[in-house]
Coordinates of C-alpha atoms and ligand atoms in Angstrom, one line a residue:
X1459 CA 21.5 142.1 -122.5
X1460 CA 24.3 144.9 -121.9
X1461 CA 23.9 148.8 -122.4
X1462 CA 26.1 150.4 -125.3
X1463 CA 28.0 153.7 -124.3
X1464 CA 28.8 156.5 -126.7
X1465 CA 31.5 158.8 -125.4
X1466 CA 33.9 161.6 -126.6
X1467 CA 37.7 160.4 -126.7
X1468 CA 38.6 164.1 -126.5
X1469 CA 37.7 167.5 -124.7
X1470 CA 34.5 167.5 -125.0
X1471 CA 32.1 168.2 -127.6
X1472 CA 32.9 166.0 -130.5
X1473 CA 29.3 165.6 -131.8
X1474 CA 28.2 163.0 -129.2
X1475 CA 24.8 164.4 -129.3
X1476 CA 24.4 163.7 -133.2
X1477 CA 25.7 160.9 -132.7
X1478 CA 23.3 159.9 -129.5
X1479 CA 20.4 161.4 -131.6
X1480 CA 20.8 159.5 -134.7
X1481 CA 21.5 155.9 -133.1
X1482 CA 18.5 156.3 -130.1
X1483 CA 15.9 154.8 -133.0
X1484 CA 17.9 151.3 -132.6
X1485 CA 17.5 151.6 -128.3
X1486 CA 15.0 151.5 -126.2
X1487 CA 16.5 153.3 -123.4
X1488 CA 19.1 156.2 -123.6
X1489 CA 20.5 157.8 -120.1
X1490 CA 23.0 160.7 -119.0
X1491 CA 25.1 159.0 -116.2
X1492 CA 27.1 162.0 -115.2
X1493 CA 27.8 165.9 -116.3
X1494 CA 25.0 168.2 -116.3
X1495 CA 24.4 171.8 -117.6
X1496 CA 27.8 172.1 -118.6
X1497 CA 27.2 170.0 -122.0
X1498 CA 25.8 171.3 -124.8
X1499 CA 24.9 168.8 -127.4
X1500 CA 23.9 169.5 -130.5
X1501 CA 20.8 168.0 -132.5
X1502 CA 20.1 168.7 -136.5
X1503 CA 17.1 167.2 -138.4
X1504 CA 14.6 168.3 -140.6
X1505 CA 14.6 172.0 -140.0
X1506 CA 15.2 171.5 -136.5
X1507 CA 18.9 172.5 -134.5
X1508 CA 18.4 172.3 -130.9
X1509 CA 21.2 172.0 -127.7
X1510 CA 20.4 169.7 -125.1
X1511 CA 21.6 170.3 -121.7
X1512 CA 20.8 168.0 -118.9
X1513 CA 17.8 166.2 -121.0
X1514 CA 19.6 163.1 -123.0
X1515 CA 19.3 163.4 -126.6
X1516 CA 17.0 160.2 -127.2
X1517 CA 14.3 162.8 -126.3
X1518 CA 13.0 163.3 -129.6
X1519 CA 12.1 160.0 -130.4
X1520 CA 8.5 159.1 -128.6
X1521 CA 9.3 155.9 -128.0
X1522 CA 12.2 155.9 -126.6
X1523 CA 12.9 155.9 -122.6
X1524 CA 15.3 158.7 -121.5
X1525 CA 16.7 158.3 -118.0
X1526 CA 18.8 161.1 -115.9
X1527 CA 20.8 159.0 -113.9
X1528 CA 22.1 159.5 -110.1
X1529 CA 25.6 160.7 -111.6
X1530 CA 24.2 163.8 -112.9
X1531 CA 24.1 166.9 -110.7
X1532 CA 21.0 168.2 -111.8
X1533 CA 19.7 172.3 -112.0
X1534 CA 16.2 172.3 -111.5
X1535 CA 16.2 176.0 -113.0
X1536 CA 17.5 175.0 -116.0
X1537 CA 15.9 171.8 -116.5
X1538 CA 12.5 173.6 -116.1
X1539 CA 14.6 176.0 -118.9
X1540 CA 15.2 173.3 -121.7
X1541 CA 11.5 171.5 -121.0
X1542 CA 10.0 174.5 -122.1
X1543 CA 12.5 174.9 -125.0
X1544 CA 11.3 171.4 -126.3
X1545 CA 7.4 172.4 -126.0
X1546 CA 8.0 174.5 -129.3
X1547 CA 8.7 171.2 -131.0
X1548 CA 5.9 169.2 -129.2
X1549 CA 7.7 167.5 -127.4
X1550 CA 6.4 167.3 -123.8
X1551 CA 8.3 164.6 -121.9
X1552 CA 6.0 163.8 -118.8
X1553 CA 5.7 160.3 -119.6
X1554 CA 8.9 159.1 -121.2
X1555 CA 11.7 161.0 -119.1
X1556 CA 12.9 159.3 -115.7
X1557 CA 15.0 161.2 -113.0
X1558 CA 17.0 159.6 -110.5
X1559 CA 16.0 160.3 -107.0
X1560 CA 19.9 160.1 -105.9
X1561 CA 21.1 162.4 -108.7
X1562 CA 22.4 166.2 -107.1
X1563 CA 20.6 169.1 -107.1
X1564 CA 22.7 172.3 -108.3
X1565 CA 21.6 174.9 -105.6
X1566 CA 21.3 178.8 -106.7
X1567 CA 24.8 178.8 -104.2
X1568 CA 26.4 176.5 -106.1
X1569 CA 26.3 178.2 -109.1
X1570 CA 27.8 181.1 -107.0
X1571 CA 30.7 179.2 -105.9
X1572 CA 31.5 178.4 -108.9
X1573 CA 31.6 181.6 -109.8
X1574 CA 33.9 183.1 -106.5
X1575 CA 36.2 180.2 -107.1
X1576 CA 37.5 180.8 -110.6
X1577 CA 37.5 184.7 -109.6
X1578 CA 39.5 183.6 -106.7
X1579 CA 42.4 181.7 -109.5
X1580 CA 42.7 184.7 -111.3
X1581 CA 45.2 183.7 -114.1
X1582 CA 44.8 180.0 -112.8
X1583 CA 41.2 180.0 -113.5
X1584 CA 40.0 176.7 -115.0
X1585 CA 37.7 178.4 -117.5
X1586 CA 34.4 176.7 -116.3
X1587 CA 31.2 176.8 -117.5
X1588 CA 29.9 178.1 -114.4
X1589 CA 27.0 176.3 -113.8
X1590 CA 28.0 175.1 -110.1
X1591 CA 29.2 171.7 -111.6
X1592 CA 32.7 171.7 -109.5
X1593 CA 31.0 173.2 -105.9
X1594 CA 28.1 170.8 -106.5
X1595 CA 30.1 167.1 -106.7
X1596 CA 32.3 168.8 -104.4
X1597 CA 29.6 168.2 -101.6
X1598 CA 28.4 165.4 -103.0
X1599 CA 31.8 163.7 -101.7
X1600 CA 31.6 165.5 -98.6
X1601 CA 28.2 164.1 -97.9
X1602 CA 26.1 167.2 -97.3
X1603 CA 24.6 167.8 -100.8
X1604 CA 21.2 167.5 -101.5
X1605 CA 19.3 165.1 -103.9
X1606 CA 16.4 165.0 -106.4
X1607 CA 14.6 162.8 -103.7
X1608 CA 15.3 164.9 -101.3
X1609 CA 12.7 167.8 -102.5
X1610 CA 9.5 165.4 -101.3
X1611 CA 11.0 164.9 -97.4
X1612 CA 9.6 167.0 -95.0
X1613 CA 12.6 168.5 -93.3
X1614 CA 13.6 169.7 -97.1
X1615 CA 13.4 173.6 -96.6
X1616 CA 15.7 172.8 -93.4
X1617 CA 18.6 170.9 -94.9
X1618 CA 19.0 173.3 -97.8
X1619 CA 18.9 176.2 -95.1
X1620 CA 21.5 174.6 -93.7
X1621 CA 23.3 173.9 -96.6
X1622 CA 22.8 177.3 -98.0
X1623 CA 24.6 178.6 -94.8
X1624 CA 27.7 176.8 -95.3
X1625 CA 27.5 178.3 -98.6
X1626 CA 27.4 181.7 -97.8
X1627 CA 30.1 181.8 -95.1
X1628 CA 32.2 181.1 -98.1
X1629 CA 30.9 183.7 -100.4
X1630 CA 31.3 186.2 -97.9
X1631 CA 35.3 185.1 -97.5
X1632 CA 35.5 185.6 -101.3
X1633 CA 33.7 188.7 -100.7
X1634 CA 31.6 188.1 -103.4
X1635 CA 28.2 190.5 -104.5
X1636 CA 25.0 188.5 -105.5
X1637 CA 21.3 188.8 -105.6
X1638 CA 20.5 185.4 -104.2
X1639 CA 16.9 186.3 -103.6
X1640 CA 15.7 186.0 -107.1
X1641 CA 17.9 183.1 -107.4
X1642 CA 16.3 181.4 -104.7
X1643 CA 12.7 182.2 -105.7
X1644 CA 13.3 180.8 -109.6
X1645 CA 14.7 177.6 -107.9
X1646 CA 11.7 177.1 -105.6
X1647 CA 9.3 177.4 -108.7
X1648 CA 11.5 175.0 -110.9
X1649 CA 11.5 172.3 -107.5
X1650 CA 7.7 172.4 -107.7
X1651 CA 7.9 171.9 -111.4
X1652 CA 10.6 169.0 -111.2
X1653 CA 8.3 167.2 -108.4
X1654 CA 5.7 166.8 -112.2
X1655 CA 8.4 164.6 -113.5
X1656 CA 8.7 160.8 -113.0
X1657 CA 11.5 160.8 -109.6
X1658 CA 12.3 157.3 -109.3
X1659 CA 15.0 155.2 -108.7
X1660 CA 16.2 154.7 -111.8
X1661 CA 19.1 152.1 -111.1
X1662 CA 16.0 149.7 -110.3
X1663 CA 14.5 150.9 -113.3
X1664 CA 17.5 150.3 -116.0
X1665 CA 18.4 147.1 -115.2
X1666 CA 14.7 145.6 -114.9
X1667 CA 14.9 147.3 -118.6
X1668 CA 17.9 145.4 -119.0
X1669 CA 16.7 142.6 -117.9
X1670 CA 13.6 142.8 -120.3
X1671 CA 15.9 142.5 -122.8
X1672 CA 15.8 146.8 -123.8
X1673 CA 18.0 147.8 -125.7
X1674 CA 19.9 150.7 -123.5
X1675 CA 22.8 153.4 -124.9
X1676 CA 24.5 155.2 -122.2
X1677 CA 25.2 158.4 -123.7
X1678 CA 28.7 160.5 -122.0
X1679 CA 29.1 164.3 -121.7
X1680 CA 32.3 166.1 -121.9
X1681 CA 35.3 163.9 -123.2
X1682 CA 38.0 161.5 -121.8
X1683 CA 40.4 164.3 -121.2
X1684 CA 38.3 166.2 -118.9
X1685 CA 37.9 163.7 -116.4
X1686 CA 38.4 164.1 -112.8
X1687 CA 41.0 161.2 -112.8
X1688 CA 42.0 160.7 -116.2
X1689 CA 42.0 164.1 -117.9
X1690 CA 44.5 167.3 -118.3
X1691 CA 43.7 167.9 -114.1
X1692 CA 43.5 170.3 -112.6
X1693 CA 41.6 171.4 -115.9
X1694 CA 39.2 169.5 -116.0
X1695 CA 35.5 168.5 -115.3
X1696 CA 34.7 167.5 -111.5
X1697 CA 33.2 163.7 -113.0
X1698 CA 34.3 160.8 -114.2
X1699 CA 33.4 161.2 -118.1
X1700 CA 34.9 157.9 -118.9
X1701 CA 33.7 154.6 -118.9
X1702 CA 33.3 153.7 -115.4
X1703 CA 31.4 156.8 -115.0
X1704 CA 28.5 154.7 -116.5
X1705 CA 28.4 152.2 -114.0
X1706 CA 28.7 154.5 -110.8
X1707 CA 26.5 156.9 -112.5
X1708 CA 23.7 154.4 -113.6
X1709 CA 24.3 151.3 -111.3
X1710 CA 24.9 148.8 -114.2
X1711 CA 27.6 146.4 -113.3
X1712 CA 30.9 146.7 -114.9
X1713 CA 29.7 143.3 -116.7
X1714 CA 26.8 145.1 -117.9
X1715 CA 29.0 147.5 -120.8
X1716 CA 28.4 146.3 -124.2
X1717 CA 30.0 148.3 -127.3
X1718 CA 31.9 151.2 -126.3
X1719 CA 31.4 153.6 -129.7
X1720 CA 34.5 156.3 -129.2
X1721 CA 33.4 159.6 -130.7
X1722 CA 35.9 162.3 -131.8
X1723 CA 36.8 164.8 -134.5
X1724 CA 39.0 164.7 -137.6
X1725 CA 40.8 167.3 -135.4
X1726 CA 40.9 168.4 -132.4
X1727 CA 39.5 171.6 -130.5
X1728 CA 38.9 172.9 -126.6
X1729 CA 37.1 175.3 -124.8
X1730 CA 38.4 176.9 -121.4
X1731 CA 42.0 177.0 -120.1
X1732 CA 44.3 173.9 -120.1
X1733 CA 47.4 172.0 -121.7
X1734 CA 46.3 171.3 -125.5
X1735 CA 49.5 170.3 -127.1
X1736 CA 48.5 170.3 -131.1
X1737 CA 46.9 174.0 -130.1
X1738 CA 47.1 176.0 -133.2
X1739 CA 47.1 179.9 -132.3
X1740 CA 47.7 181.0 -136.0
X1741 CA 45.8 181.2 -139.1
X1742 CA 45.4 177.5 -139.7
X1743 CA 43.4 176.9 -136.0
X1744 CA 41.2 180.1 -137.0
X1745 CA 40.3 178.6 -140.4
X1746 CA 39.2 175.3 -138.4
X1747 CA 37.3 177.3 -136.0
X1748 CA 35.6 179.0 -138.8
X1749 CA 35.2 176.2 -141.2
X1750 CA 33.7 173.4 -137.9
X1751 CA 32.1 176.5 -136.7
X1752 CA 33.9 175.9 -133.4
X1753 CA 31.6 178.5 -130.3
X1754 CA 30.6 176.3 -127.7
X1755 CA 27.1 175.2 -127.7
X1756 CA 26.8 176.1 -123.7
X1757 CA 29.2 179.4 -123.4
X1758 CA 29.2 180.6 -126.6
X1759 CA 33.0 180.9 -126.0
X1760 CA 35.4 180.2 -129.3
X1761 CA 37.0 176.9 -128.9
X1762 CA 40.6 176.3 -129.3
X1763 CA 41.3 174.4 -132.6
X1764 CA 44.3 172.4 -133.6
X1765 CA 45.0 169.3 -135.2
X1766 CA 44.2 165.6 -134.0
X1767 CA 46.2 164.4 -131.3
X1768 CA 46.8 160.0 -131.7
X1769 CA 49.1 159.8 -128.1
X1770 CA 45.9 161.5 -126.4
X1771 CA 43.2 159.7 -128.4
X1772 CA 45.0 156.2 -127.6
X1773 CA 45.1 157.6 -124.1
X1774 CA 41.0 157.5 -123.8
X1775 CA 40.8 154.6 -126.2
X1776 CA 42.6 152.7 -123.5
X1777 CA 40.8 153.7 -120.2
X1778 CA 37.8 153.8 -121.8
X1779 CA 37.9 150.0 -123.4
X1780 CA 36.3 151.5 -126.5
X1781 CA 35.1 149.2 -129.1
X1782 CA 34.3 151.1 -131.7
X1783 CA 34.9 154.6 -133.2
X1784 CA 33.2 157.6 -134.6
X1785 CA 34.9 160.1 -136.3
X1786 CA 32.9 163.5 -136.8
X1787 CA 33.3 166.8 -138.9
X1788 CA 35.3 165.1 -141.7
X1789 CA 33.8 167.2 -144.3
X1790 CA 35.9 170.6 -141.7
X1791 CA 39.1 169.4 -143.3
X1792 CA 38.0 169.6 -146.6
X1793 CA 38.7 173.1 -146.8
X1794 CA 42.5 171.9 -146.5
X1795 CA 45.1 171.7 -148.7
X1796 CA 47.1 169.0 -146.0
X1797 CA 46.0 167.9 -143.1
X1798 CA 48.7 166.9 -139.9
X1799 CA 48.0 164.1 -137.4
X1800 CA 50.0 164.2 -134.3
X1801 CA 51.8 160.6 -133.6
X1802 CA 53.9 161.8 -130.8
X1803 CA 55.0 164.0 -128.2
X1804 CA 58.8 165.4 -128.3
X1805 CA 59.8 166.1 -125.2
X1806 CA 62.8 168.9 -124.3
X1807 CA 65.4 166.4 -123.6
X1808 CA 64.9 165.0 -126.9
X1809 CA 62.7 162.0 -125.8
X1810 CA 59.7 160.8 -128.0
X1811 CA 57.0 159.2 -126.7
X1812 CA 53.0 158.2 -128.0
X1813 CA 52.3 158.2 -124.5
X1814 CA 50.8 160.9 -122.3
X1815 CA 53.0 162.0 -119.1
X1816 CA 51.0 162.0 -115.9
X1817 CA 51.0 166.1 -115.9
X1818 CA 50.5 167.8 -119.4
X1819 CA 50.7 171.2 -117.7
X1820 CA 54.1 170.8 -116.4
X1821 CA 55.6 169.5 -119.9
X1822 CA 56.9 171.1 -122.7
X1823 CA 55.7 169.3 -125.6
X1824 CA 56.6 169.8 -129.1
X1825 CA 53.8 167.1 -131.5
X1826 CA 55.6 165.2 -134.3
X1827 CA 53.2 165.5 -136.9
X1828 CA 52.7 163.0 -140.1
X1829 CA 51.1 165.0 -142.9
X1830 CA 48.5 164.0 -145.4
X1831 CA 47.1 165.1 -148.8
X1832 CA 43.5 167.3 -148.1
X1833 CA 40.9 166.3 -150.6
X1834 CA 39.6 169.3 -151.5
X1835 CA 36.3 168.0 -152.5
X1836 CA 32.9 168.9 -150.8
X1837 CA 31.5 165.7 -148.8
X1838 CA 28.5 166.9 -147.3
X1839 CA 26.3 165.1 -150.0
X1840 CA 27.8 161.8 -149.7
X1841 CA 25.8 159.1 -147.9
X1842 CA 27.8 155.8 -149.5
X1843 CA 31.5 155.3 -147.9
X1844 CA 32.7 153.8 -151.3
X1845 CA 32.3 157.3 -152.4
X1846 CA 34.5 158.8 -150.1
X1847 CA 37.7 160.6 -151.8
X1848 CA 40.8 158.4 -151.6
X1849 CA 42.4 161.0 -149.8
X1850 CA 40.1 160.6 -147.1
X1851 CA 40.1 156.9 -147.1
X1852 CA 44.0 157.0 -146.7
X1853 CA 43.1 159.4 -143.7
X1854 CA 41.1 156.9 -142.3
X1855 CA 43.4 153.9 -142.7
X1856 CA 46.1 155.4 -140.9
X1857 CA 43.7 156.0 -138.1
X1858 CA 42.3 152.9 -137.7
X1859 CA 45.7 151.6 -138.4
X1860 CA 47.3 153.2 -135.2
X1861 CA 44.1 153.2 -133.0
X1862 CA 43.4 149.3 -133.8
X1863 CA 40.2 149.7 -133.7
X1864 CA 37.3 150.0 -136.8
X1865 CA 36.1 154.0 -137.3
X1866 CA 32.3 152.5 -138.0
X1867 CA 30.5 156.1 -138.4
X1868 CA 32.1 158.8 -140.5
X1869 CA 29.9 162.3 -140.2
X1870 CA 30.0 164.6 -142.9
X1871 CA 27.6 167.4 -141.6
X1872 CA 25.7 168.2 -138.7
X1873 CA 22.9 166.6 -139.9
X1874 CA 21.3 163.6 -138.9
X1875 CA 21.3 162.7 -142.5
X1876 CA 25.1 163.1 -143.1
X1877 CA 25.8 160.0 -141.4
X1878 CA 28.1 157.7 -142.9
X1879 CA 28.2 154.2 -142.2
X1880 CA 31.1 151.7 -143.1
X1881 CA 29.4 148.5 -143.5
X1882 CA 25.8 147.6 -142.1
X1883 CA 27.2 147.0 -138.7
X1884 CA 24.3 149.4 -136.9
X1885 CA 21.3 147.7 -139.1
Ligands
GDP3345 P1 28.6 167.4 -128.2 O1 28.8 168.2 -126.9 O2 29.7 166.3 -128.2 O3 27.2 166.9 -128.4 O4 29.0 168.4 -129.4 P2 28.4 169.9 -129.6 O5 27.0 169.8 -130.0 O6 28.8 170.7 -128.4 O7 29.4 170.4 -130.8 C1 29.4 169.7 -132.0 C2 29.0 170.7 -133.1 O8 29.4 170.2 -134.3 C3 27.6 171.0 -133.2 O9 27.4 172.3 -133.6 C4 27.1 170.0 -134.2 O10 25.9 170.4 -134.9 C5 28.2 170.0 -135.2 N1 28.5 168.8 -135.9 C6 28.3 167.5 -135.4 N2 28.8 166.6 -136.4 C7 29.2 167.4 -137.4 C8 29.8 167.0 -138.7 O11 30.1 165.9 -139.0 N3 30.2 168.1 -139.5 C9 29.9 169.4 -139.1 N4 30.3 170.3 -140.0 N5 29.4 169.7 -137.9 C10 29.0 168.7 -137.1
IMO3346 P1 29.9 168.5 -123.8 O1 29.1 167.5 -123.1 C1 33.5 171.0 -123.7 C2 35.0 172.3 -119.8 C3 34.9 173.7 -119.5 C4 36.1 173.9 -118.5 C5 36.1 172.5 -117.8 C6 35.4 172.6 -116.4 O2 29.1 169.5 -124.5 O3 31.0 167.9 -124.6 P2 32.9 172.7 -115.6 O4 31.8 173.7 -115.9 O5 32.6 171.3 -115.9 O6 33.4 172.9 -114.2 O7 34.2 173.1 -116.6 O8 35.4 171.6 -118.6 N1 33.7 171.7 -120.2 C7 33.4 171.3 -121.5 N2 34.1 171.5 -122.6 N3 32.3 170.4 -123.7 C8 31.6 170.1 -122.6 O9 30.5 169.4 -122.5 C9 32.2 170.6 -121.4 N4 31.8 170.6 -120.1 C10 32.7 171.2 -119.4 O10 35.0 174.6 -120.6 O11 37.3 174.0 -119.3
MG3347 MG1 29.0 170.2 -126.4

């Protein structure tokens, strides 16, 4: 057997908790192999809408094994948070929630670094989520951060002391103000709350799952173009949010990856600072924030809209070795009399190219757009793709066209209903 990924092609929040939601009936396992309270993914059914942070989104199925893997950094406070959340619902995952013993903690200081360094970039500022993501892998490479396992050793209180120092010389060269004593004291509680969870070592535990012929999905946070390698750097995320990410983040071997299901939207949108070449500041990127309803689902911060972006998309397509795609929010561009898809970048010296340079900050790019007829019809009803408009189809063909590669899932709605497959691949 081999574990299925699902990850977004683009900057983040494409729908891949929908998505993750909707397919986790057909797995046995799903798992979060890196990212942490800095995704927000969004989950509709019945009357329920609910935004996942650190839990992955094959928690509402009670069958279904959900594993935090040892890529995650992982905020106790906030995990403690989103448990509670999922009470309302009856959900209550002592039994079918796994954490890895190696994953990160995010310490109360962390999340203050976070904060002092963006302060510290002024204009330059990356436009993080704040959650202590960046200061939190950042010791994680140095080799002094502390993990899940670590909270049961008996020197504990002494290594995050120690830790915590470090910390706080550097706060007090930012010369930053903080209450870290309430901080401190909701962290202890939500250690003691983690230590009820299942802590294991859950690289032993996926691939005896594996092994026992389970069925696993390996579901991304953030998108292609935020990773630490790949992405828009220095604006970006401080993970790898592309396919490899599963492997170090899980320990499946690379010979483990099944499908790779690319997710990303009709268009395109971003939230925090960065290049974002098909960026529409006008009227036309504030109907698409309007229409998608595009306010992060972590921040609440608007999200920059513009149209789709094919160099970038073929970008993540490539490093990611997707297999498959998902395209999401199709029924956002009905509200459009034409729709543009950028095929390339111009550059200033008159060069065009569908390929990405190796900075996008650095570049001034003009997108050469190919324009298509909007359908104008609502889609949120339709559940058979041979009902699709003819507009859309053509949409579609060009994509798949210039991406090589099948789009297998069209969404139509945030709803788990208003799923769309194209043939019976999934059943
Ligand atoms: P994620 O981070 O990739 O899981 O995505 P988010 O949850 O942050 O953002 C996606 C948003 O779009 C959420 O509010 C979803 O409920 C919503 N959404 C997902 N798919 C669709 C769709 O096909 N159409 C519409 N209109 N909304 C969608
Ligand atoms: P999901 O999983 C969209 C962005 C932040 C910021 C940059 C770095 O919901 O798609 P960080 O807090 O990681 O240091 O922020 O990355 N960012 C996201 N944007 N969706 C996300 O997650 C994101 N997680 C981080 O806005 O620009
Ligand atoms: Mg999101």
């Amino acid at each position: 057997m081999k574990s299925d990924v699902i990850l977004g092609l683009q900057w983040g929040d494409e729908g891949k908790g929908k998505i993750v939601d909707f397919l986790s009936s057909k797995y046995d396992v799903v798992a979060r192999f890196q990212g942490g309270p800095n995704a927000g993914h969004t989950l509709e059914f019945d009357d329920i809408k609910h935004v996942l942070h650190q839990v992955p989104s094959g928690i509402f199925r009670d069958n279904t094994k959900n594993i935090i893997g040892n890529g995650v950094v992982l905020d106790p406070v906030v995990f403690r948070k989103e448990i509670e959340e999922l009470k309302q619902y009856d959900v209550e995952p002592f039994y079918n929630l796994f954490i890895s013993k190696r994953a990160q903690l995010i310490l109360p200081t962390h999340r203050l670094l976070d904060a002092a360094y963006e302060k510290s970039k002024g204009e330059e500022k990356i436009g993080s989520t704040l959650r202590g993501i960046g200061p939190t892998y950042q010791d994680k490479t140095a080799r002094i951060g502390l993990r899940v396992g670590d909270i049961s050793i008996n020197n504990f209180i002494e290594k995050y002391e120690n830790l915590k120092a470090k910390h706080l010389t550097i706060l007090n060269i930012h010369d930053f103000e903080f209450d870290l004593e309430t901080l401190e004291k909701e962290f202890f509680e939500a250690l003691e709350y983690l230590k009820k969870f299942k802590l294991v070592d859950t690289d032993y535990l996926i691939n005896q799952s594996l092994n026992a012929h389970e069925t696993i999905l390996a579901e991304g946070a953030q998108g292609s173009m935020l990773d630490i390698d790949f992405g828009s750097y220095p604006f970006v995320t401080s993970s790898n949010t592309t396919c490899a990410g599963v492997c170090t983040g899980l320990g499946l071997a690379p010979s483990k990856i099944g499908q790779v299901h690319g997710i990303f939207k009709a268009y395109c949108t971003r939230v925090g600072e960065g290049p974002f070449p098909t960026e529409l500041n006008n009227e036309v990127g504030e109907k698409l924030r309007k229409e998608g309803h595009e306010y992060g689902a972590t921040t609440g911060r608007s999200r920059r809209c513009g149209w789709i972006d094919l160099p970038a998309l073929k970008y993540s397509i490539m490093v990611n070795g997707v297999t498959q795609l998902c395209m999401m929010k199709a029924d956002v561009l009905s509200a459009f009399e034409e729709i543009h898809a950028c095929t390339h970048y111009k550059y200033k010296n008159g060069n065009i190219s569908d390929k990405l340079p190796f900075d996008l900050c650095n570049e001034d790019i003009t997108p050469v757009y190919k324009t298509f007829k909007g359908w104008k019809q609502d889609i949120t009803g339709i559940t058979d793709y041979k009902l699709l408009p003819s507009e859309l189809f053509e949409y579609i063909a060009f994509l798949e066209e210039e991406l090589d590669l099948p789009i297998n899932i069209i969404s139509v709605g945030p709803n788990r209903s208003q799923t769309i497959f194209k043939d019976n691949h999934f059943h």
